[in-house]
């Protein structure tokens, strides 16, 4: 996705940028040089020019991922809608494949619609290259999805990289052999130079490097592991020790390809050079999916044989030996294993018989992490928590799957799916949240609190998706069980969300009555958090629709005070949206725009699609009202087109609500009158082609999401209102 920036007044694009505008896409910037593979790059280019599905196959560690990425980067100018990479190595559940692809191709979350149908619709009129990397453990599901996408999207081409073909008709297969000696030597020298400053292959080392590359059969992963040993050994010593390990580990497995044995020898040699503690940690770290941090490794992997206070030193040695990769991320320093290295460690873990215990410890760590993040969401650390959960999503998925595999642990899955409500709702993951909540609630559980929490969260998500039938069912079940068990907290949350359901169903008096009751219950039990304060925002919205603007403004100003006291930004943005509605209704378009721009910047920084699309909808109306000319009407229509595309990723447009839809319809009617039907429809199509970043930039008039860091628009001095929850109450998200 493009980063939104505000260009300086004197900024001018270079002639090179004018000639070659950047294509959309998500290919990562590589940290080290790409070496060799010229013939293979040419072969991929030829195949992709004539075939819609090209599969790059080869053994683990041979360089498929890097070659596919390099080829895609070279060819990206061929595809007007860009090149998009979907990395599947850390995805362990086939039923999440559609979600993983949707996360890359379009804003996450597709409301009540099947994600597959939304993907097909999204790709139907686009010309892009989709790169599927590391799919071999999901080959059947990946083949099925690829076949349907290619059938439904004539402008789509797919470059797949895996250990085996997909087995589809029309598939062109490009086998990837190991590197030749010259390219392998160049790769080894380059990686060695990153390990040992000033390293070069001199005349005395040239023969040894060539022999080493031949012994490792030119496999890039093996070469990089060998280069990592140069911190402690010379090239000659590496070669000598490799000779010893070849004799020990080559084996004579029937039917195994020699190069597969060679790769195992290379990794096994690196494994044999590890200390017992390093081998043990390698095996135990294989339970993680994707990235992990030091604290998680210390909790999950420590024990009598590997004390927690010694684990950092052992982990650092695995990094030094290239068994682990250290990465700087928005969530801090994190680590990951290459897929082949993880598989090797998993085999050793299985041999120890300790795998089930380690998987339980992994699950328990991520249960605790989710609980801590929920408690800390109502704080100045919201952005940090959103980044942390985003980084931990592969591991949270593993923890959810682990919890839902055993009936005895189903309550843990219900608790975890419910505890992550803030991520599903505030970070644009409604569809995936609904998926996990539905799966968790299909299971029986004798833990009432966990089940009730999952129920009210499922009802909340369904309300936001516009699925009123499902929402009513979940919330009524929660209220019934809360009454039966005497759980006042779950009852308050279910009552609150039932009030929100009445709001989107256009029953404003009932919405007001239910929300006031819920807020009163929150005060009685001493509950104060983002959800509670959001109840005040929902009540203000109900009052706004009933024309009680002064009361709505006072409520939202109370919300802003609470948010300022606690450093809360997400709920603050929704309060600004309601204040903008009130300002627009009162004829103050300037204040409405200022509030909406701040609101939209904050929501976009979290990835909250619902908050973003609501702000863009209202900005379209404000834009139309800012002038009588065709330019304002055209821009309003473009914004409505952009909003329509976003609604398809959230749920039912404008919740199917008459109160939410009426201003939209008036805006559309007036814009069509000014522009004429033909131009109005054209502007809608222009907006419909904008992705989320482009839509936000357009709505902010290129202000960009950097404005999320600005101070919120100051409140008017129209009075204050007693906060809906006691300021002395606990700040934790403790519902259910």
XYZ file of C-alpha atoms in Angstrom:
736
model
C 0.000 0.000 0.000
C 1.237 3.488 -0.718
C 2.337 5.709 2.146
C 0.319 8.918 2.188
C 2.466 12.040 2.443
C 1.954 15.763 2.097
C 4.365 17.049 -0.578
C 6.213 20.284 0.127
C 5.313 23.369 -1.903
C 8.442 23.134 -4.019
C 8.399 19.345 -4.438
C 8.482 18.190 -8.040
C 8.514 14.637 -9.326
C 11.717 13.657 -11.050
C 11.670 13.004 -14.801
C 12.259 9.327 -14.012
C 9.112 9.202 -11.874
C 7.113 10.948 -14.565
C 8.245 8.354 -17.065
C 7.755 5.388 -14.723
C 4.985 5.936 -12.175
C 5.012 3.524 -9.290
C 2.648 0.599 -9.722
C 0.471 -0.556 -6.837
C 1.590 -3.644 -4.973
C 3.203 -4.907 -1.804
C 6.537 -6.433 -2.812
C 8.973 -5.984 0.091
C 12.276 -4.209 -0.250
C 15.014 -6.841 0.004
C 17.758 -6.349 2.565
C 20.569 -8.049 0.639
C 21.602 -8.289 -2.994
C 20.024 -10.674 -5.445
C 22.785 -12.817 -6.939
C 22.711 -14.621 -10.293
C 19.718 -16.544 -11.725
C 19.679 -14.595 -14.999
C 18.557 -17.587 -17.084
C 15.781 -18.441 -14.646
C 14.516 -14.846 -14.605
C 14.360 -14.851 -18.396
C 12.489 -18.164 -18.392
C 9.889 -16.872 -15.922
C 9.403 -13.720 -17.985
C 8.772 -15.791 -21.132
C 6.295 -18.100 -19.413
C 4.359 -15.294 -17.755
C 4.038 -13.563 -21.121
C 2.055 -16.492 -22.518
C 0.559 -18.372 -19.542
C -1.786 -17.263 -16.776
C -0.427 -19.700 -14.174
C 3.300 -20.295 -13.798
C 4.620 -22.426 -10.955
C 8.202 -22.270 -9.762
C 9.064 -25.582 -8.126
C 12.076 -26.891 -6.262
C 13.311 -28.314 -2.997
C 13.277 -26.354 0.224
C 16.058 -23.815 0.436
C 16.774 -23.657 -3.275
C 15.704 -20.011 -3.528
C 12.162 -20.169 -4.899
C 10.785 -17.324 -2.796
C 13.598 -14.922 -3.581
C 13.542 -15.712 -7.302
C 9.745 -15.302 -7.496
C 9.975 -11.946 -5.734
C 12.773 -10.721 -7.984
C 10.930 -11.820 -11.114
C 7.738 -10.111 -9.951
C 9.627 -6.888 -9.223
C 11.137 -6.874 -12.705
C 7.780 -7.558 -14.379
C 5.550 -5.251 -12.310
C 5.276 -2.619 -15.051
C 3.361 -5.160 -17.158
C 0.417 -5.099 -14.733
C -1.559 -1.897 -14.386
C -3.066 -3.036 -11.065
C 0.260 -4.096 -9.665
C 1.978 -7.140 -8.219
C 0.765 -8.592 -4.927
C 2.645 -11.102 -2.801
C 0.799 -13.529 -0.492
C 3.192 -15.334 1.855
C 1.609 -18.574 3.046
C 4.424 -20.323 4.897
C 3.168 -19.236 8.331
C -0.496 -20.010 7.552
C -1.242 -23.450 8.921
C -5.010 -23.670 8.478
C -6.453 -24.186 5.002
C -9.764 -22.634 6.042
C -7.991 -19.282 6.475
C -6.488 -19.255 2.973
C -9.192 -16.977 1.527
C -8.726 -14.559 4.424
C -4.946 -14.494 3.901
C -5.336 -13.619 0.211
C -8.030 -11.041 1.017
C -5.746 -9.322 3.533
C -3.306 -8.603 0.718
C -5.586 -7.867 -2.221
C -8.236 -5.727 -0.529
C -9.146 -4.228 2.847
C -9.662 -7.061 5.301
C -13.213 -7.960 6.280
C -16.086 -8.750 3.958
C -19.123 -8.463 6.127
C -21.572 -11.325 5.914
C -20.560 -12.306 2.378
C -18.273 -15.271 1.685
C -14.705 -14.015 1.332
C -14.215 -16.113 -1.823
C -17.065 -14.310 -3.584
C -15.680 -10.923 -2.552
C -12.242 -11.874 -3.892
C -13.671 -12.926 -7.247
C -15.617 -9.679 -7.502
C -12.563 -7.636 -6.528
C -10.385 -9.244 -9.202
C -12.976 -9.452 -11.970
C -11.897 -6.335 -13.863
C -8.262 -6.027 -12.732
C -4.978 -6.793 -14.427
C -2.509 -7.898 -11.820
C 0.056 -10.534 -10.912
C -0.608 -12.546 -7.763
C 2.430 -14.258 -6.239
C 1.589 -17.220 -3.983
C 4.643 -18.223 -1.987
C 5.124 -21.238 0.286
C 1.803 -22.969 -0.360
C 2.962 -26.616 -0.372
C 1.335 -27.494 2.970
C -1.965 -26.060 1.642
C -1.676 -27.348 -1.920
C -5.233 -28.670 -2.341
C -6.907 -25.555 -0.942
C -4.529 -23.302 -2.862
C -5.174 -25.141 -6.134
C -8.934 -24.838 -5.655
C -8.752 -21.106 -4.889
C -6.331 -20.415 -7.749
C -8.516 -22.237 -10.263
C -11.600 -20.253 -9.271
C -9.830 -16.904 -9.270
C -8.322 -17.537 -12.716
C -11.704 -18.619 -14.048
C -13.516 -15.558 -12.699
C -10.811 -12.919 -13.352
C -9.547 -12.883 -16.965
C -6.915 -10.196 -16.253
C -5.295 -12.161 -13.424
C -1.986 -14.002 -13.686
C -0.537 -16.141 -10.910
C 3.086 -16.912 -10.116
C 3.243 -19.713 -7.544
C 6.371 -20.812 -5.693
C 6.359 -24.122 -3.860
C 7.895 -27.535 -3.574
C 5.316 -29.159 -5.851
C 3.043 -28.057 -8.717
C -0.570 -27.098 -8.105
C -1.700 -29.668 -10.670
C -4.065 -27.393 -12.604
C -4.804 -27.365 -16.309
C -2.751 -24.810 -18.236
C -0.131 -24.634 -15.496
C 3.406 -23.930 -16.767
C 6.028 -25.439 -14.468
C 9.498 -23.956 -14.143
C 11.743 -26.276 -12.091
C 14.410 -24.416 -10.143
C 17.752 -26.178 -9.969
C 20.495 -25.319 -7.493
C 22.980 -22.628 -8.471
C 25.957 -23.345 -10.661
C 29.387 -23.079 -9.046
C 30.084 -19.520 -10.221
C 26.782 -18.124 -8.956
C 26.965 -20.160 -5.755
C 30.453 -18.817 -5.053
C 29.241 -15.247 -5.649
C 26.334 -15.787 -3.272
C 28.544 -17.311 -0.590
C 31.026 -14.449 -0.879
C 28.297 -11.830 -0.640
C 26.712 -13.393 2.445
C 30.102 -14.006 4.040
C 30.944 -10.323 3.629
C 27.836 -9.451 5.651
C 29.057 -11.736 8.438
C 32.768 -10.887 8.445
C 33.579 -7.273 7.624
C 35.923 -6.975 4.676
C 35.650 -10.623 3.660
C 36.728 -11.344 0.102
C 37.485 -14.560 -1.739
C 41.207 -14.316 -2.343
C 43.402 -16.674 -4.351
C 44.058 -18.799 -1.262
C 40.324 -19.261 -0.584
C 39.037 -19.569 -4.131
C 39.500 -23.321 -4.461
C 38.064 -23.976 -0.989
C 34.992 -21.817 -1.680
C 34.420 -23.572 -5.008
C 34.666 -26.996 -3.361
C 32.377 -25.893 -0.534
C 29.734 -24.713 -3.028
C 29.994 -27.989 -4.934
C 29.688 -30.023 -1.740
C 26.575 -28.057 -0.788
C 25.252 -28.577 -4.328
C 24.687 -24.864 -4.873
C 21.656 -24.707 -2.533
C 21.270 -21.077 -1.369
C 20.002 -21.934 2.120
C 22.901 -24.297 2.719
C 25.338 -21.669 1.459
C 23.915 -19.028 3.777
C 24.083 -21.393 6.759
C 27.691 -22.160 5.901
C 28.515 -18.460 5.551
C 27.103 -17.900 9.036
C 29.798 -20.188 10.468
C 32.556 -17.808 9.341
C 32.091 -15.855 12.552
C 34.055 -18.630 14.244
C 35.730 -20.645 11.480
C 37.808 -20.095 8.366
C 36.591 -21.278 4.988
C 38.990 -24.231 5.158
C 37.692 -25.192 8.614
C 34.093 -24.992 7.414
C 34.939 -27.240 4.494
C 36.750 -29.729 6.728
C 33.875 -29.957 9.211
C 31.398 -30.226 6.387
C 33.297 -33.231 5.058
C 32.969 -34.912 8.427
C 29.250 -34.238 8.657
C 28.627 -35.465 5.110
C 30.019 -38.839 6.006
C 27.925 -38.888 9.170
C 24.586 -37.595 7.885
C 24.257 -38.376 4.151
C 22.384 -41.631 4.718
C 20.912 -43.974 2.151
C 17.174 -43.363 2.380
C 15.454 -45.256 -0.452
C 13.652 -43.035 -2.936
C 15.045 -39.765 -1.553
C 16.524 -37.403 -4.099
C 20.239 -36.795 -3.553
C 19.735 -33.060 -3.335
C 17.040 -33.500 -0.725
C 19.549 -35.528 1.266
C 22.142 -32.837 0.644
C 19.923 -30.104 2.044
C 19.193 -32.181 5.097
C 22.903 -32.759 5.435
C 23.566 -29.024 5.293
C 20.932 -28.233 7.912
C 21.854 -31.300 9.923
C 25.477 -30.249 9.872
C 24.504 -26.842 11.227
C 22.360 -28.630 13.820
C 25.228 -30.896 14.851
C 27.493 -27.889 15.340
C 25.002 -26.440 17.842
C 25.357 -27.062 21.555
C 22.722 -29.272 23.241
C 20.982 -26.133 24.544
C 20.915 -24.591 21.057
C 19.482 -27.782 19.554
C 16.814 -27.909 22.240
C 15.818 -24.284 21.678
C 15.768 -24.810 17.892
C 13.311 -27.676 18.319
C 11.093 -25.814 20.773
C 10.969 -22.615 18.704
C 9.396 -24.604 15.870
C 5.996 -24.264 17.608
C 5.878 -20.577 16.630
C 4.268 -19.451 13.379
C 5.784 -16.441 11.674
C 7.526 -13.980 13.972
C 7.906 -14.079 17.757
C 9.616 -11.967 20.393
C 12.084 -12.747 23.153
C 9.508 -12.734 25.957
C 7.374 -15.314 24.143
C 10.406 -17.525 23.514
C 11.445 -17.294 27.183
C 7.994 -18.326 28.417
C 7.260 -21.064 25.900
C 10.700 -22.642 25.554
C 12.346 -22.346 28.978
C 12.505 -25.157 31.519
C 14.901 -27.024 33.778
C 17.098 -27.958 30.816
C 16.962 -24.401 29.420
C 16.613 -21.774 32.194
C 14.851 -18.572 31.173
C 17.771 -16.379 32.277
C 20.093 -18.259 29.890
C 17.764 -18.401 26.927
C 18.760 -15.021 25.468
C 22.374 -16.120 25.028
C 21.287 -19.351 23.368
C 18.881 -17.503 21.090
C 21.604 -15.025 20.125
C 23.803 -17.926 19.025
C 21.014 -19.249 16.797
C 20.764 -15.781 15.231
C 24.524 -15.721 14.701
C 24.339 -19.095 12.951
C 21.471 -17.932 10.670
C 19.101 -20.473 12.185
C 17.003 -17.502 13.336
C 16.454 -14.233 11.503
C 16.322 -11.049 13.584
C 13.979 -8.359 12.240
C 13.141 -4.794 13.243
C 9.368 -4.286 13.081
C 6.738 -1.793 14.201
C 6.224 -4.092 17.193
C 9.932 -4.062 18.108
C 12.710 -6.615 17.609
C 11.332 -9.967 16.532
C 12.652 -13.284 15.309
C 11.570 -15.872 12.797
C 12.751 -19.147 11.336
C 13.000 -19.952 7.679
C 10.362 -22.494 6.814
C 12.795 -25.291 6.050
C 14.693 -24.677 9.273
C 11.438 -24.711 11.251
C 10.402 -28.007 9.658
C 13.730 -29.522 10.632
C 13.297 -28.369 14.222
C 9.731 -29.668 14.306
C 10.985 -33.120 13.410
C 13.361 -33.069 16.353
C 10.606 -31.784 18.646
C 8.352 -34.651 17.608
C 11.166 -37.096 18.377
C 11.405 -35.755 21.923
C 7.712 -36.435 22.585
C 7.413 -32.962 24.089
C 5.453 -31.321 21.266
C 2.023 -31.310 22.896
C 3.310 -29.675 26.075
C 5.102 -26.991 24.069
C 1.978 -26.287 21.997
C -0.035 -25.844 25.191
C 2.545 -23.421 26.553
C 2.430 -21.543 23.248
C -1.362 -21.308 23.494
C -1.215 -20.157 27.110
C 1.267 -17.399 26.277
C -0.956 -15.984 23.555
C -4.039 -16.224 25.750
C -2.188 -14.094 28.276
C -0.947 -11.697 25.609
C -4.473 -11.158 24.284
C -5.796 -10.540 27.798
C -3.044 -8.015 28.537
C -3.605 -6.203 25.255
C -7.343 -5.986 25.924
C -6.725 -4.453 29.335
C -4.188 -2.002 27.903
C -6.292 -1.010 24.898
C -7.895 1.785 26.942
C -4.633 3.709 27.201
C -2.152 5.819 25.215
C -0.649 2.540 23.942
C -3.458 1.716 21.529
C -1.325 2.128 18.406
C 1.417 -0.032 19.922
C -1.103 -2.731 20.816
C -2.635 -2.713 17.338
C 0.837 -3.200 15.813
C 1.632 -5.946 18.325
C -1.499 -7.958 17.610
C -1.011 -7.512 13.865
C 2.501 -8.944 14.185
C 1.266 -11.795 16.383
C -1.692 -12.766 14.216
C -0.122 -16.011 12.837
C 0.621 -17.165 16.392
C -2.813 -16.120 17.650
C -4.369 -18.172 14.871
C -2.333 -21.182 15.974
C -3.455 -20.596 19.581
C -7.090 -20.350 18.498
C -6.818 -23.534 16.451
C -5.116 -25.347 19.327
C -7.877 -24.247 21.715
C -10.656 -25.414 19.424
C -9.239 -28.879 18.743
C -10.154 -30.359 22.123
C -13.617 -30.197 23.729
C -11.916 -29.749 27.090
C -10.296 -26.529 25.854
C -13.211 -25.063 23.901
C -13.775 -22.430 26.587
C -10.247 -21.159 25.970
C -11.043 -20.695 22.288
C -14.244 -18.849 23.193
C -12.376 -16.637 25.625
C -9.570 -15.872 23.169
C -11.918 -15.118 20.256
C -13.946 -12.810 22.505
C -10.933 -11.135 24.108
C -9.652 -10.094 20.688
C -12.817 -8.020 20.059
C -10.767 -4.803 19.914
C -8.660 -6.200 17.078
C -11.566 -7.605 15.075
C -13.535 -4.344 15.423
C -10.958 -1.556 15.564
C -8.390 -2.922 13.112
C -10.578 -3.942 10.182
C -10.834 -7.693 10.854
C -14.575 -8.143 11.191
C -14.806 -11.111 8.804
C -12.017 -13.078 10.446
C -13.330 -12.275 13.901
C -16.758 -13.549 12.891
C -15.127 -16.711 11.534
C -13.390 -17.557 14.814
C -16.333 -16.547 17.005
C -18.734 -18.707 15.013
C -16.372 -21.685 15.227
C -15.877 -21.218 18.962
C -19.600 -20.934 19.676
C -20.344 -24.127 17.756
C -18.589 -26.019 20.571
C -20.107 -26.928 23.900
C -18.551 -25.391 26.992
C -19.369 -25.443 30.685
C -17.532 -22.152 31.293
C -20.377 -19.639 31.263
C -18.275 -16.473 31.428
C -16.136 -17.346 28.399
C -19.182 -18.355 26.338
C -21.101 -15.175 27.237
C -18.148 -13.021 26.278
C -17.928 -14.734 22.896
C -21.684 -14.270 22.467
C -21.799 -10.524 23.034
C -18.715 -10.003 20.885
C -20.270 -12.122 18.108
C -23.412 -10.001 18.395
C -21.335 -6.826 18.240
C -19.523 -7.944 15.077
C -22.782 -9.003 13.440
C -24.339 -5.592 14.209
C -21.437 -3.842 12.503
C -21.765 -6.138 9.482
C -25.466 -5.381 9.235
C -26.443 -9.001 9.970
C -29.313 -8.185 12.306
C -30.711 -11.726 12.557
C -27.413 -13.231 13.717
C -26.817 -10.261 16.033
C -30.199 -10.630 17.694
C -29.700 -14.367 18.224
C -26.265 -14.018 19.835
C -27.239 -11.081 22.046
C -30.454 -12.678 23.231
C -28.590 -15.877 24.151
C -26.062 -13.792 26.073
C -28.763 -11.879 27.944
C -30.615 -15.098 28.825
C -27.459 -16.765 30.139
C -26.402 -13.630 32.018
C -29.778 -13.550 33.765
C -29.559 -17.265 34.570
C -26.048 -17.009 36.032
C -26.337 -13.556 37.591
C -23.462 -12.150 35.523
C -24.084 -8.395 35.686
C -21.098 -7.558 33.479
C -22.142 -9.781 30.578
C -25.720 -8.511 30.955
C -24.549 -4.888 30.627
C -22.490 -5.622 27.516
C -25.314 -7.552 25.867
C -27.779 -4.763 26.697
C -25.385 -2.188 25.224
C -25.026 -4.116 21.948
C -28.769 -4.694 21.768
C -29.117 -0.914 21.912
C -26.681 -0.639 19.007
C -28.794 -3.170 17.121
C -31.860 -0.994 17.660
C -29.832 1.986 16.403
C -29.001 0.380 13.052
C -32.556 -0.948 12.802
C -33.880 2.653 12.976
C -35.689 2.281 16.314
C -34.172 5.391 17.872
C -36.373 5.668 20.989
C -35.631 2.035 21.896
C -31.939 2.513 21.121
C -31.843 5.507 23.465
C -33.659 3.630 26.222
C -31.444 0.503 26.000
C -28.198 2.452 25.793
C -29.088 4.635 28.783
C -29.850 1.480 30.790
C -26.559 -0.094 29.734
C -24.587 3.012 30.711
C -26.341 3.052 34.078
C -25.383 -0.615 34.628
C -21.784 0.156 33.710
C -21.683 2.876 36.390
C -23.185 0.502 38.955
C -20.549 -2.198 38.380
C -17.665 0.292 38.051
C -16.801 -0.518 34.445
C -14.821 1.992 32.380
C -13.038 1.129 29.142
C -13.263 1.763 25.403
C -16.434 -0.278 25.024
C -18.182 1.613 27.823
C -17.221 5.000 26.406
C -18.276 3.839 22.939
C -21.723 3.227 24.444
C -21.888 6.948 25.144
C -21.003 7.630 21.495
C -23.757 5.276 20.318
C -26.261 7.082 22.547
C -25.127 10.421 21.098
C -25.718 9.037 17.593
C -29.252 7.997 18.548
C -29.897 11.480 19.935
C -28.516 13.100 16.775
C -30.931 11.119 14.603
C -33.769 12.334 16.822
C -32.702 15.977 16.402
C -31.432 16.336 19.986
C -28.193 17.895 18.838
C -27.275 19.805 22.006
C -27.590 16.660 24.140
C -25.553 14.681 21.612
C -22.794 17.293 21.603
C -22.620 17.342 25.416
C -22.331 13.555 25.525
C -19.526 13.528 22.965
C -17.677 16.280 24.750
C -17.799 14.096 27.856
C -16.328 11.278 25.772
C -13.503 13.534 24.598
C -12.666 14.386 28.192
C -12.492 10.717 29.190
C -10.425 9.871 26.106
C -8.008 12.704 26.801
C -7.601 11.554 30.408
C -6.769 7.995 29.305
C -4.929 8.679 26.052
C -7.616 6.833 24.081
C -7.692 7.652 20.356
C -9.954 5.091 18.700
C -13.170 5.966 20.569
C -12.246 9.641 20.369
C -12.409 9.391 16.572
C -15.976 8.055 16.702
C -16.967 10.870 19.057
C -15.528 13.307 16.524
C -17.648 11.654 13.833
C -20.842 12.243 15.829
C -19.781 15.828 16.573
C -19.219 16.285 12.830
C -22.733 14.969 12.157
C -24.109 17.497 14.613
C -22.032 20.328 13.119
C -23.128 19.433 9.588
C -26.772 19.271 10.684
C -26.347 22.722 12.233
C -24.918 24.169 9.017
C -21.289 24.412 10.175
C -19.568 22.664 7.279
C -16.106 23.995 8.149
C -16.138 22.489 11.628
C -17.629 19.279 10.273
C -14.755 18.928 7.804
C -12.090 19.627 10.442
C -13.568 16.998 12.758
C -13.968 14.445 9.969
C -10.439 14.838 8.675
C -9.057 14.192 12.156
C -11.449 11.286 12.626
C -10.555 9.700 9.292
C -6.809 10.027 9.871
C -7.096 8.264 13.233
C -9.340 5.476 11.950
C -7.046 4.869 8.989
C -4.027 4.637 11.279
C -5.736 1.721 13.066
C -7.054 0.128 9.874
C -10.647 0.562 11.073
C -12.581 0.197 7.821
C -15.966 0.941 9.381
C -14.837 4.206 10.957
C -13.049 5.200 7.753
C -16.002 4.555 5.458
C -18.439 6.409 7.734
C -16.130 9.439 7.699
C -15.731 9.311 3.903
C -19.517 9.085 3.466
C -20.034 12.244 5.495
C -17.098 14.014 3.829
C -18.841 13.446 0.497
C -21.872 15.335 1.825
C -19.693 18.106 3.264
C -17.819 18.408 -0.037
C -21.070 18.741 -1.980
C -22.228 21.501 0.352
C -19.044 23.522 0.057
C -20.005 24.994 -3.303
C -22.522 25.011 -6.140
C -20.072 24.135 -8.908
C -19.639 20.874 -10.753
C -16.194 20.345 -9.205
C -17.617 19.875 -5.714
C -20.363 17.602 -7.012
C -17.856 15.509 -8.972
C -15.590 15.144 -5.953
C -18.537 14.167 -3.775
C -19.475 11.466 -6.292
C -15.896 10.167 -6.345
C -15.945 9.879 -2.561
C -19.270 8.057 -2.670
C -17.786 5.621 -5.186
C -14.794 5.043 -2.912
C -17.114 4.473 0.042
C -19.162 1.940 -1.924
C -16.039 -0.121 -2.513
C -15.126 -0.008 1.192
C -18.633 -1.037 2.285
C -18.210 -4.263 0.309
C -15.357 -5.121 2.674
C -17.246 -4.195 5.853
C -20.758 -5.536 5.469
C -24.186 -4.260 4.556
C -23.767 -0.674 3.236
C -24.758 1.873 5.890
C -26.008 -1.093 7.962
C -29.175 -1.155 5.830
C -30.388 1.693 8.054
C -32.820 4.323 6.785
C -31.377 6.985 9.104
C -27.804 6.342 7.951
C -28.861 6.055 4.294
C -31.033 9.151 3.908
C -28.157 11.714 3.897
C -26.260 9.509 1.448
C -29.267 9.363 -0.870
C -29.761 13.145 -0.747
C -26.100 13.690 -1.567
C -26.298 11.277 -4.506
C -29.481 12.896 -5.842
C -28.073 16.424 -5.681
C -24.739 15.413 -7.211
C -26.541 13.625 -10.052
C -28.675 16.735 -10.708
C -25.598 18.943 -10.989
C -23.516 16.556 -13.070
C -26.035 14.628 -15.093
C -26.380 10.862 -14.825
C -23.562 9.983 -17.206
C -20.879 12.057 -15.493
C -22.134 11.124 -12.033
C -21.809 7.411 -12.838
C -18.351 8.041 -14.283
C -17.255 9.721 -11.031
C -18.618 6.818 -9.037
C -16.498 4.441 -11.122
C -13.425 6.620 -10.580
C -13.949 6.417 -6.828
C -14.623 2.695 -7.014
C -11.133 2.143 -8.419
C -9.435 3.777 -5.402
C -7.906 1.492 -2.828
C -8.133 2.379 0.859
C -4.988 4.502 0.982
C -5.919 6.392 -2.169
C -9.487 6.928 -0.945
C -8.264 8.326 2.370
C -5.768 10.603 0.616
C -8.522 11.861 -1.678
C -10.917 12.461 1.204
C -8.233 14.279 3.196
C -7.303 16.323 0.123
C -3.862 14.646 0.217
C -3.405 15.441 3.903
C -2.453 11.803 4.453
C -2.665 9.649 7.572
C 0.187 11.514 9.205
C -2.468 13.823 10.567
C -3.438 11.015 12.933
C -0.640 12.248 15.157
C -2.072 15.752 15.467
C -3.985 16.843 18.495
C -7.729 16.266 18.249
C -9.936 19.177 17.218
C -10.724 21.131 20.364
C -14.199 20.957 21.810
C -16.604 23.841 21.741
C -17.566 25.396 25.028
C -21.196 24.388 24.767
C -21.243 22.776 28.162
C -20.294 19.479 29.743
C -22.146 16.397 30.808
C -21.487 13.914 33.564
C -19.439 11.036 32.117
C -21.372 7.865 31.476
C -19.039 5.874 33.715
C -17.419 6.629 37.027
C -13.962 8.186 36.584
C -12.739 6.114 39.497
C -13.676 2.866 37.816
C -11.245 0.260 36.633
C -9.756 0.820 33.214
C -9.742 -2.822 32.169
C -11.689 -4.569 29.410
C -13.129 -7.199 31.735
C -16.436 -8.032 30.121
C -17.719 -11.553 30.374
